[in-house]
Short mmCIF file of C-alpha atoms in Angstrom, two decimals:
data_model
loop_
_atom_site.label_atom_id
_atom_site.label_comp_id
_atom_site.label_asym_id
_atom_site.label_seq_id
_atom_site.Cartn_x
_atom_site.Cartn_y
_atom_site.Cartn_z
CA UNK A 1 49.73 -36.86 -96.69
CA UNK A 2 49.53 -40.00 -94.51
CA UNK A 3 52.15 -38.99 -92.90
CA UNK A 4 50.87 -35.29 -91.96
CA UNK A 5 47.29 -37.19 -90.41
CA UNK A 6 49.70 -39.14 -88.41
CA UNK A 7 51.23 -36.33 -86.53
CA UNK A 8 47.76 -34.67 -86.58
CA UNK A 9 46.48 -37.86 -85.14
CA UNK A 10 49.32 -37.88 -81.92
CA UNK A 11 48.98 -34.42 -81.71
CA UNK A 12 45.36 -35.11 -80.43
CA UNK A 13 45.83 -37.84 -78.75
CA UNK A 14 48.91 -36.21 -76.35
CA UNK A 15 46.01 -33.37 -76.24
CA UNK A 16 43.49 -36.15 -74.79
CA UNK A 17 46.15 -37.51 -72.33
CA UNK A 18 47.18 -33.89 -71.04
CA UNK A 19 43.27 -32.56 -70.12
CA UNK A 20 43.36 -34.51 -66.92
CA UNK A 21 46.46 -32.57 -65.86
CA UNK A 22 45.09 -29.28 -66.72
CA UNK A 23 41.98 -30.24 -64.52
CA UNK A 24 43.92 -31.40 -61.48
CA UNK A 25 45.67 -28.09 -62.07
CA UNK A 26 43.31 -26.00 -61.64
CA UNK A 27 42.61 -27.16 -57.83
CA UNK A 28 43.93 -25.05 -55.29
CA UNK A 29 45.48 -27.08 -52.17
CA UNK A 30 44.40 -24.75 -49.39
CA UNK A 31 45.99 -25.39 -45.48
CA UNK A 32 42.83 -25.11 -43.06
CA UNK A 33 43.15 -24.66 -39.18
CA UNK A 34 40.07 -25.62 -37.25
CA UNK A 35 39.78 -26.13 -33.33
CA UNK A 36 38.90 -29.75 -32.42
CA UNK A 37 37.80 -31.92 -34.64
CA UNK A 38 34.57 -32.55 -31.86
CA UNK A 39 33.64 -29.37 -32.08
CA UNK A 40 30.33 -28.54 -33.82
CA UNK A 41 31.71 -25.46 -35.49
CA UNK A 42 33.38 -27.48 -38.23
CA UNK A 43 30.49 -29.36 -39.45
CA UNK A 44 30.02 -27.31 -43.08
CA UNK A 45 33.66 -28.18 -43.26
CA UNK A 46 32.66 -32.01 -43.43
CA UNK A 47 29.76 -31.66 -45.34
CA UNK A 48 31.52 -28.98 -47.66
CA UNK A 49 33.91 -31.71 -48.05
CA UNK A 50 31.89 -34.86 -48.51
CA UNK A 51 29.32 -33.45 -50.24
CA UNK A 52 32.17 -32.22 -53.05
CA UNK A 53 31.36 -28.39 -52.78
CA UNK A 54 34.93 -27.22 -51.66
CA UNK A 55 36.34 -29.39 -55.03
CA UNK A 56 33.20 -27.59 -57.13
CA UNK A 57 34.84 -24.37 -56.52
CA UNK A 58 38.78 -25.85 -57.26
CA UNK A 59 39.75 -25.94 -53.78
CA UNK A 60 41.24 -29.44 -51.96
CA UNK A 61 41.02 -28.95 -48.14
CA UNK A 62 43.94 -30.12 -45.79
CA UNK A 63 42.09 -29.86 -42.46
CA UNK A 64 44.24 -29.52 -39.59
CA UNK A 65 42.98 -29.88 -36.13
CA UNK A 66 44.34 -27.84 -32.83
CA UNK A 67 42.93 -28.36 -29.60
CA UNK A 68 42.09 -24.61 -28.85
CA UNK A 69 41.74 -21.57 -30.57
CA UNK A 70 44.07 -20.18 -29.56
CA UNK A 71 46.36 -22.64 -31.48
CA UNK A 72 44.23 -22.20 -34.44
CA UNK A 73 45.30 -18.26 -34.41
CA UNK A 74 49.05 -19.33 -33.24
CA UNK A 75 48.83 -21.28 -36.77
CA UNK A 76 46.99 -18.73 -38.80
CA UNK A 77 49.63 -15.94 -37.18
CA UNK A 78 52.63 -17.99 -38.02
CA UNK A 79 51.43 -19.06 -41.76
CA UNK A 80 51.55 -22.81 -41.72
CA UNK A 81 47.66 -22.22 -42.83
CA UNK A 82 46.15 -20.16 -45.57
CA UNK A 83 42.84 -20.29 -43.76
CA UNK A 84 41.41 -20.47 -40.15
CA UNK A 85 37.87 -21.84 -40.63
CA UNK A 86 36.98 -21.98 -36.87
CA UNK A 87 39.14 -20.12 -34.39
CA UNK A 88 37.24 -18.59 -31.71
CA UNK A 89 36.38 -15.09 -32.02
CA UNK A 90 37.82 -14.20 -28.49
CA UNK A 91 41.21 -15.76 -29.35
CA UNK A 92 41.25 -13.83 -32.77
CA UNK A 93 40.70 -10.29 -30.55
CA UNK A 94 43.15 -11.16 -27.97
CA UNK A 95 45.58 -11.97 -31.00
CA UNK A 96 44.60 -8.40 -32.76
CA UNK A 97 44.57 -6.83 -29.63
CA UNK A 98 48.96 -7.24 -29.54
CA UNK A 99 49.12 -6.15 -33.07
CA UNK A 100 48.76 -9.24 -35.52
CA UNK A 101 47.40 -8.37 -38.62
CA UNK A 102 44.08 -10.39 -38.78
CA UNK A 103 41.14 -10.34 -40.74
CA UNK A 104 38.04 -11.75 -39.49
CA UNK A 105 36.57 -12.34 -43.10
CA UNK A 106 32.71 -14.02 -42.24
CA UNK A 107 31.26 -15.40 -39.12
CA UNK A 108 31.37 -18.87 -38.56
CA UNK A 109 29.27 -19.55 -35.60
CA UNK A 110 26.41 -17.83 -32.86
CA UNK A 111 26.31 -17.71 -30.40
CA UNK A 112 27.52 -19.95 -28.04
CA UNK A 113 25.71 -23.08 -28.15
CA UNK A 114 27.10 -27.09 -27.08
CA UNK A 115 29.97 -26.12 -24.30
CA UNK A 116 29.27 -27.42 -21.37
CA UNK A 117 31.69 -29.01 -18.02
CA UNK A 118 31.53 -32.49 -17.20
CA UNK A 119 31.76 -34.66 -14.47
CA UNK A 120 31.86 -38.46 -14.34
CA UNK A 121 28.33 -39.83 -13.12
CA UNK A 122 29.30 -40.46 -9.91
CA UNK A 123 31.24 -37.60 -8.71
CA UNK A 124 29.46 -35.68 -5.52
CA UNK A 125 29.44 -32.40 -7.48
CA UNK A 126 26.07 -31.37 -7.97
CA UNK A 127 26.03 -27.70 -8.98
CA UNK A 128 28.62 -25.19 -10.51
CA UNK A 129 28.50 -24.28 -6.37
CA UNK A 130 30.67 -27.09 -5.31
CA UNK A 131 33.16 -25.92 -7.35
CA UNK A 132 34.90 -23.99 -4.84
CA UNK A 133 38.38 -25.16 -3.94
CA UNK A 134 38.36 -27.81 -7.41
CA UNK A 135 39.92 -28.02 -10.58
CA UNK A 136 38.40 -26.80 -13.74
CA UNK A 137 39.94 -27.70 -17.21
CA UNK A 138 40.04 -25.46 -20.32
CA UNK A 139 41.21 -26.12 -23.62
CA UNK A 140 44.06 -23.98 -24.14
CA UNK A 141 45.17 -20.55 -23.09
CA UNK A 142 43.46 -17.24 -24.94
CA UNK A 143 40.97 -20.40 -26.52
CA UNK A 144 36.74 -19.91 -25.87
CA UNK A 145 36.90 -21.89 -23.11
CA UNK A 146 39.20 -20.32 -21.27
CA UNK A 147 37.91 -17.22 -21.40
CA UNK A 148 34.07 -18.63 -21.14
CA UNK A 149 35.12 -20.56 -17.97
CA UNK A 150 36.53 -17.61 -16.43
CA UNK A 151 33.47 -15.53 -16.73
CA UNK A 152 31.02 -18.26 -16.18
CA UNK A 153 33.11 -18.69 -12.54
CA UNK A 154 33.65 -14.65 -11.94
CA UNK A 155 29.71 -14.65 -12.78
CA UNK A 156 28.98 -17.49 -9.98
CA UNK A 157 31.96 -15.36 -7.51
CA UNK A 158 34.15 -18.56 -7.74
CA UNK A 159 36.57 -16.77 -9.63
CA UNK A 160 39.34 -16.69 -7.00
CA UNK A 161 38.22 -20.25 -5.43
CA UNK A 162 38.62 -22.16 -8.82
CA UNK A 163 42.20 -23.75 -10.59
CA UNK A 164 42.19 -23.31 -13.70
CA UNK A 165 44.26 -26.77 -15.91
CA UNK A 166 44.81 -27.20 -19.12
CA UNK A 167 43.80 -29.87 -20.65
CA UNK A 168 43.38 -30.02 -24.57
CA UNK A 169 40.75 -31.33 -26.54
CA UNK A 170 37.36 -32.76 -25.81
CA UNK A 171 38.98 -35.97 -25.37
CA UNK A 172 41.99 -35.42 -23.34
CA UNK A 173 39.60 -33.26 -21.01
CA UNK A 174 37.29 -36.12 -20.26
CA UNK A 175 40.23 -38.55 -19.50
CA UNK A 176 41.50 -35.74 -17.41
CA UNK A 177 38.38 -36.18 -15.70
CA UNK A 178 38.41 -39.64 -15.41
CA UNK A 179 41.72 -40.08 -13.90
CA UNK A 180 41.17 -37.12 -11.39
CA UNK A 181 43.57 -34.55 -13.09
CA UNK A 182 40.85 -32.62 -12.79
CA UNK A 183 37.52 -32.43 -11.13
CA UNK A 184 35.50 -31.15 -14.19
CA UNK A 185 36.62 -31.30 -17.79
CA UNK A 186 34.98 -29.19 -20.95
CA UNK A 187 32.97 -30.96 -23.64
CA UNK A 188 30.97 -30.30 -26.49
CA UNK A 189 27.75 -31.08 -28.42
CA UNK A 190 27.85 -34.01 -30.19
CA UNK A 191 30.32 -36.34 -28.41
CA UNK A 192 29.00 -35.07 -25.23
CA UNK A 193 26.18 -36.69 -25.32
CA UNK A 194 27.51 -40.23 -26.53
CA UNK A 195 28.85 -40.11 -22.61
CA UNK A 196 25.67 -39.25 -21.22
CA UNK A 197 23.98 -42.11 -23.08
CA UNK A 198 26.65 -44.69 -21.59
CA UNK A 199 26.21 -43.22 -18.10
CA UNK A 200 29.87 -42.27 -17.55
CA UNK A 201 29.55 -38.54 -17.76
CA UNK A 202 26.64 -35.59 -16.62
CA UNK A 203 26.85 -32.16 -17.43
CA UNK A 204 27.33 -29.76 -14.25
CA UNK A 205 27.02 -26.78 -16.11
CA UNK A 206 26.33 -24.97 -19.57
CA UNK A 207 27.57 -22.39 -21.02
CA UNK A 208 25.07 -21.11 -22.71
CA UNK A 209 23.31 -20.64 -19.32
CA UNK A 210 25.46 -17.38 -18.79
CA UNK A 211 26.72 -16.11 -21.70
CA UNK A 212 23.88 -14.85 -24.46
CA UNK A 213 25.10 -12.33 -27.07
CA UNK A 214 28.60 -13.24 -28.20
CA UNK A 215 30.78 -14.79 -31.17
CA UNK A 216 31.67 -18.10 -30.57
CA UNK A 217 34.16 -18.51 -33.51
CA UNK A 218 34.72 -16.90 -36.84
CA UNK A 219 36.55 -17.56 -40.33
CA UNK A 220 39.80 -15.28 -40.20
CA UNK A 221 43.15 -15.28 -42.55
CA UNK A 222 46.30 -12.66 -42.40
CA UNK A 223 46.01 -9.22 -43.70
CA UNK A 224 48.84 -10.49 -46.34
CA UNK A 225 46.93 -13.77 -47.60
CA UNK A 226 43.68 -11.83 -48.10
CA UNK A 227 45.84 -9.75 -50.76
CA UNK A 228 47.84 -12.25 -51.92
CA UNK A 229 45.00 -14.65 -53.19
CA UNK A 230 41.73 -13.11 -52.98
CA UNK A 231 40.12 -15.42 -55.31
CA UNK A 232 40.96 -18.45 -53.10
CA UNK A 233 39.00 -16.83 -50.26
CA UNK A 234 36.11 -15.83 -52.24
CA UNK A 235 36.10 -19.65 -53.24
CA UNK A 236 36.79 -20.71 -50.12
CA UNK A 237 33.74 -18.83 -48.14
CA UNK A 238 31.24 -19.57 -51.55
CA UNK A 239 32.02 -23.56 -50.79
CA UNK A 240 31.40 -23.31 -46.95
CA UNK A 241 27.85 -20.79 -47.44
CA UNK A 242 26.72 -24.20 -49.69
CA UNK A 243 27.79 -26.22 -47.36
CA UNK A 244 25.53 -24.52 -44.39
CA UNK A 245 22.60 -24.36 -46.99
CA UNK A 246 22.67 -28.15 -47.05
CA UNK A 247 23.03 -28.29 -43.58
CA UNK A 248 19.40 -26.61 -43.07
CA UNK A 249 17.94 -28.52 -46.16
CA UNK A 250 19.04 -31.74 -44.98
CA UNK A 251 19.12 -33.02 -41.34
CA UNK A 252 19.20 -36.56 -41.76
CA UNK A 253 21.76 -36.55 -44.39
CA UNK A 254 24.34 -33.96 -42.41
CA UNK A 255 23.45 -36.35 -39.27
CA UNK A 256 24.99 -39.12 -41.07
CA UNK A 257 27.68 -37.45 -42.42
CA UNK A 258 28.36 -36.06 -38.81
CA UNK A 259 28.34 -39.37 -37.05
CA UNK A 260 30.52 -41.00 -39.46
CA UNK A 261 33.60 -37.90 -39.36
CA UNK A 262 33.21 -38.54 -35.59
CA UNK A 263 32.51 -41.92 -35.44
CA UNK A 264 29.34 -41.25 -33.37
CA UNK A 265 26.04 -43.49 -33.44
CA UNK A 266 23.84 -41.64 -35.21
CA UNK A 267 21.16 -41.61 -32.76
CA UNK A 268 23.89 -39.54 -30.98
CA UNK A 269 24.47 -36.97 -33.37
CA UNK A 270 20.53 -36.49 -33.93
CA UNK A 271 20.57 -35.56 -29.94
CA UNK A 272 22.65 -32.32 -30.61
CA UNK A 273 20.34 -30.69 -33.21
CA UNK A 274 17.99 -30.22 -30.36
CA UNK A 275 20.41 -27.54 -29.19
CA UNK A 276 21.21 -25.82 -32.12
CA UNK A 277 19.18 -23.56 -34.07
CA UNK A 278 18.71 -23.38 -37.95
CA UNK A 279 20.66 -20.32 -38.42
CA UNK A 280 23.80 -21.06 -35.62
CA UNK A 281 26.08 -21.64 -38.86
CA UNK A 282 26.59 -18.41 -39.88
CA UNK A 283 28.33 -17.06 -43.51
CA UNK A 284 28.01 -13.22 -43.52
CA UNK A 285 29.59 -11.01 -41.51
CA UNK A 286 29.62 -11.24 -37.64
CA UNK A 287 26.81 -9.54 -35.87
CA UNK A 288 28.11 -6.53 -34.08
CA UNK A 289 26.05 -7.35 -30.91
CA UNK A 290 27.61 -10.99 -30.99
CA UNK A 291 31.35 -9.84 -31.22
CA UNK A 292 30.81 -6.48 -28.81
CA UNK A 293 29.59 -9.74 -26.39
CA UNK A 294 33.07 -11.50 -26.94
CA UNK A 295 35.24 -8.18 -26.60
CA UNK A 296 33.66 -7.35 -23.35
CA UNK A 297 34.09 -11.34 -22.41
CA UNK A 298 37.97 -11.26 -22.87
CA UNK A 299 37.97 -8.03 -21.44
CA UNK A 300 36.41 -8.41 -18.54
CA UNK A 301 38.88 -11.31 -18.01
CA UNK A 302 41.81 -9.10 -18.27
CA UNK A 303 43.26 -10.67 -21.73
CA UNK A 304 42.30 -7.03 -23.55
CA UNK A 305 42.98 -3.90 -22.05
CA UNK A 306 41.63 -1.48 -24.51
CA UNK A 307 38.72 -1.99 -26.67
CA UNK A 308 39.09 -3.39 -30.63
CA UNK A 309 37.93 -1.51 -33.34
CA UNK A 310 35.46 -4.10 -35.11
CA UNK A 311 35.77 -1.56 -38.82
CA UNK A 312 39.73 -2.57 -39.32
CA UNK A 313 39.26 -5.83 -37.82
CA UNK A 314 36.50 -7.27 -40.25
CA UNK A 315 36.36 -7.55 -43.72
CA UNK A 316 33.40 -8.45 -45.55
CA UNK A 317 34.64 -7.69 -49.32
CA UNK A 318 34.98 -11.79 -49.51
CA UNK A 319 31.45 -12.64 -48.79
CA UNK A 320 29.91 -14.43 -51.27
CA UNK A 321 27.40 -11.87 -53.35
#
């Protein structure tokens, strides 16, 4: 008899020591590709993150960061990710456009709001005008702001008068500024303005200024992964719409959580929600006028030739209910 509560008594215990496993087995390890890590686009990732909502729902992020989105689709389209959480929209349609099988699965951002072109403080361009015969840097080809700097300069007839450099992320643009590689660099909203506060940098021109209706960047997987594990998408997308509700709830606290991913004064960070609206993070489906803005965008710069058909690019079937 004593013998028979003995065994009964390790059976429970080994029970005991084995529910932690079962926990940590039921989260999900899920490969995310986002565009730079500066750019205000991924900010429900960090609070989805921080604030435990992507765990809540069994998922552990491992956030990779490209400097363009077109990288981000290059690393969607090749599978080293599960999930692209911010790639632009215009680099998803160029990428559909030559026959990768995309989903855009829920917006992510709209429209365009925090890109703007830099110069250091005392350069002796003034206007978008004196432009004409400089160098202009992008991110990285088919990304948003290569296709955004070519219309904003076709817009202003500089088109043809313009060199267009690469030059990577938010960072690497501004030291490309800085040591002349180029004569304006991009930047975004927040880190932007942590230059404008030290007086190295000024903003010569906004985006925003010329482009209105359009998709600035979208959540998007391959046709294969959304069949292959639709539950992790579903999870994925519920996580990120929490995260976006906290966002508008709580300003201060996202501030702070904002300033320390980017290791931004805080007084910073506060600056850029005077740009952005309430509703900029987005997490249903892309608003038609917003995405026919970004198709005729990339079009207009040559990268599409025929237009995309929005009803077998976009599936909303994941959105949370």
């Amino acid at each position: 008899m004593i013998r028979r509560m003995n065994i009964g008594v390790v059976v429970i215990l080994i029970g005991f020591l084995l529910l932690p496993l079962a926990g940590d087995a039921q989260v999900k390890t899920v490969k995310v590709a986002a565009t730079s890590k500066d750019v205000l686009d991924n900010l429900p990732l960090f609070v989805g993150v921080r604030m435990g909502f992507f765990e809540e729902a069994g998922l552990k992020l491992e956030i990779s960061y490209f400097r363009g989105g077109g990288e981000v689709v290059r690393a969607i389209t090749t599978k080293s990710v599960d999930i692209g959480a911010t790639p632009s929209a215009a680099a998803i349609l160029i990428a559909a456009s030559k026959g990768e099988s995309l989903k855009i699965i829920s917006s992510s951002a709209a429209p365009i709001v925090g890109v703007v072109w830099i110069v250091s403080a005392d350069s002796p361009l003034k206007t978008i005008k004196d432009l004409k015969g400089k160098k202009a840097g992008f991110s990285s080809p088919g990304s948003l702001t290569h296709t955004v700097l070519q219309t904003v300069l076709r817009k202003e007839g500089l088109d043809k008068d313009v060199q267009l450099v690469r030059v990577g992320s938010p960072g690497d643009s501004w030291a490309a500024v800085k040591n002349k590689v180029v004569d304006v660099g991009w930047h975004v909203s927040p880190g932007v303005y942590n230059l404008i506060a030290k007086k190295e940098a000024r903003i010569l021109f906004d985006a925003s200024d010329y482009i209105k209706d359009y998709q600035q960047t979208v959540v998007a997987v391959m046709e294969d992964v959304a069949k292959r594990d639709p539950e992790m998408i579903r999870n994925f997308l519920k996580a990120r719409a929490k995260a976006v509700k906290f966002i508008g709830e709580n300003t201060e606290r996202t501030a702070t959580i904002w300033a320390e991913e980017l290791q931004l004064p805080v007084e910073v960070v506060r600056l850029a929600f005077k740009d952005i609206k309430p509703a900029y993070w987005e997490t249903g489906a892309p608003k038609e006028s917003n995405m026919k803005g970004a198709l005729q965008e990339v079009m207009e710069t040559g990268a599409i030739k025929e237009p995309i058909d929005f009803k077998k690019l976009i599936d909303t079937s994941f959105l949370p209910k």
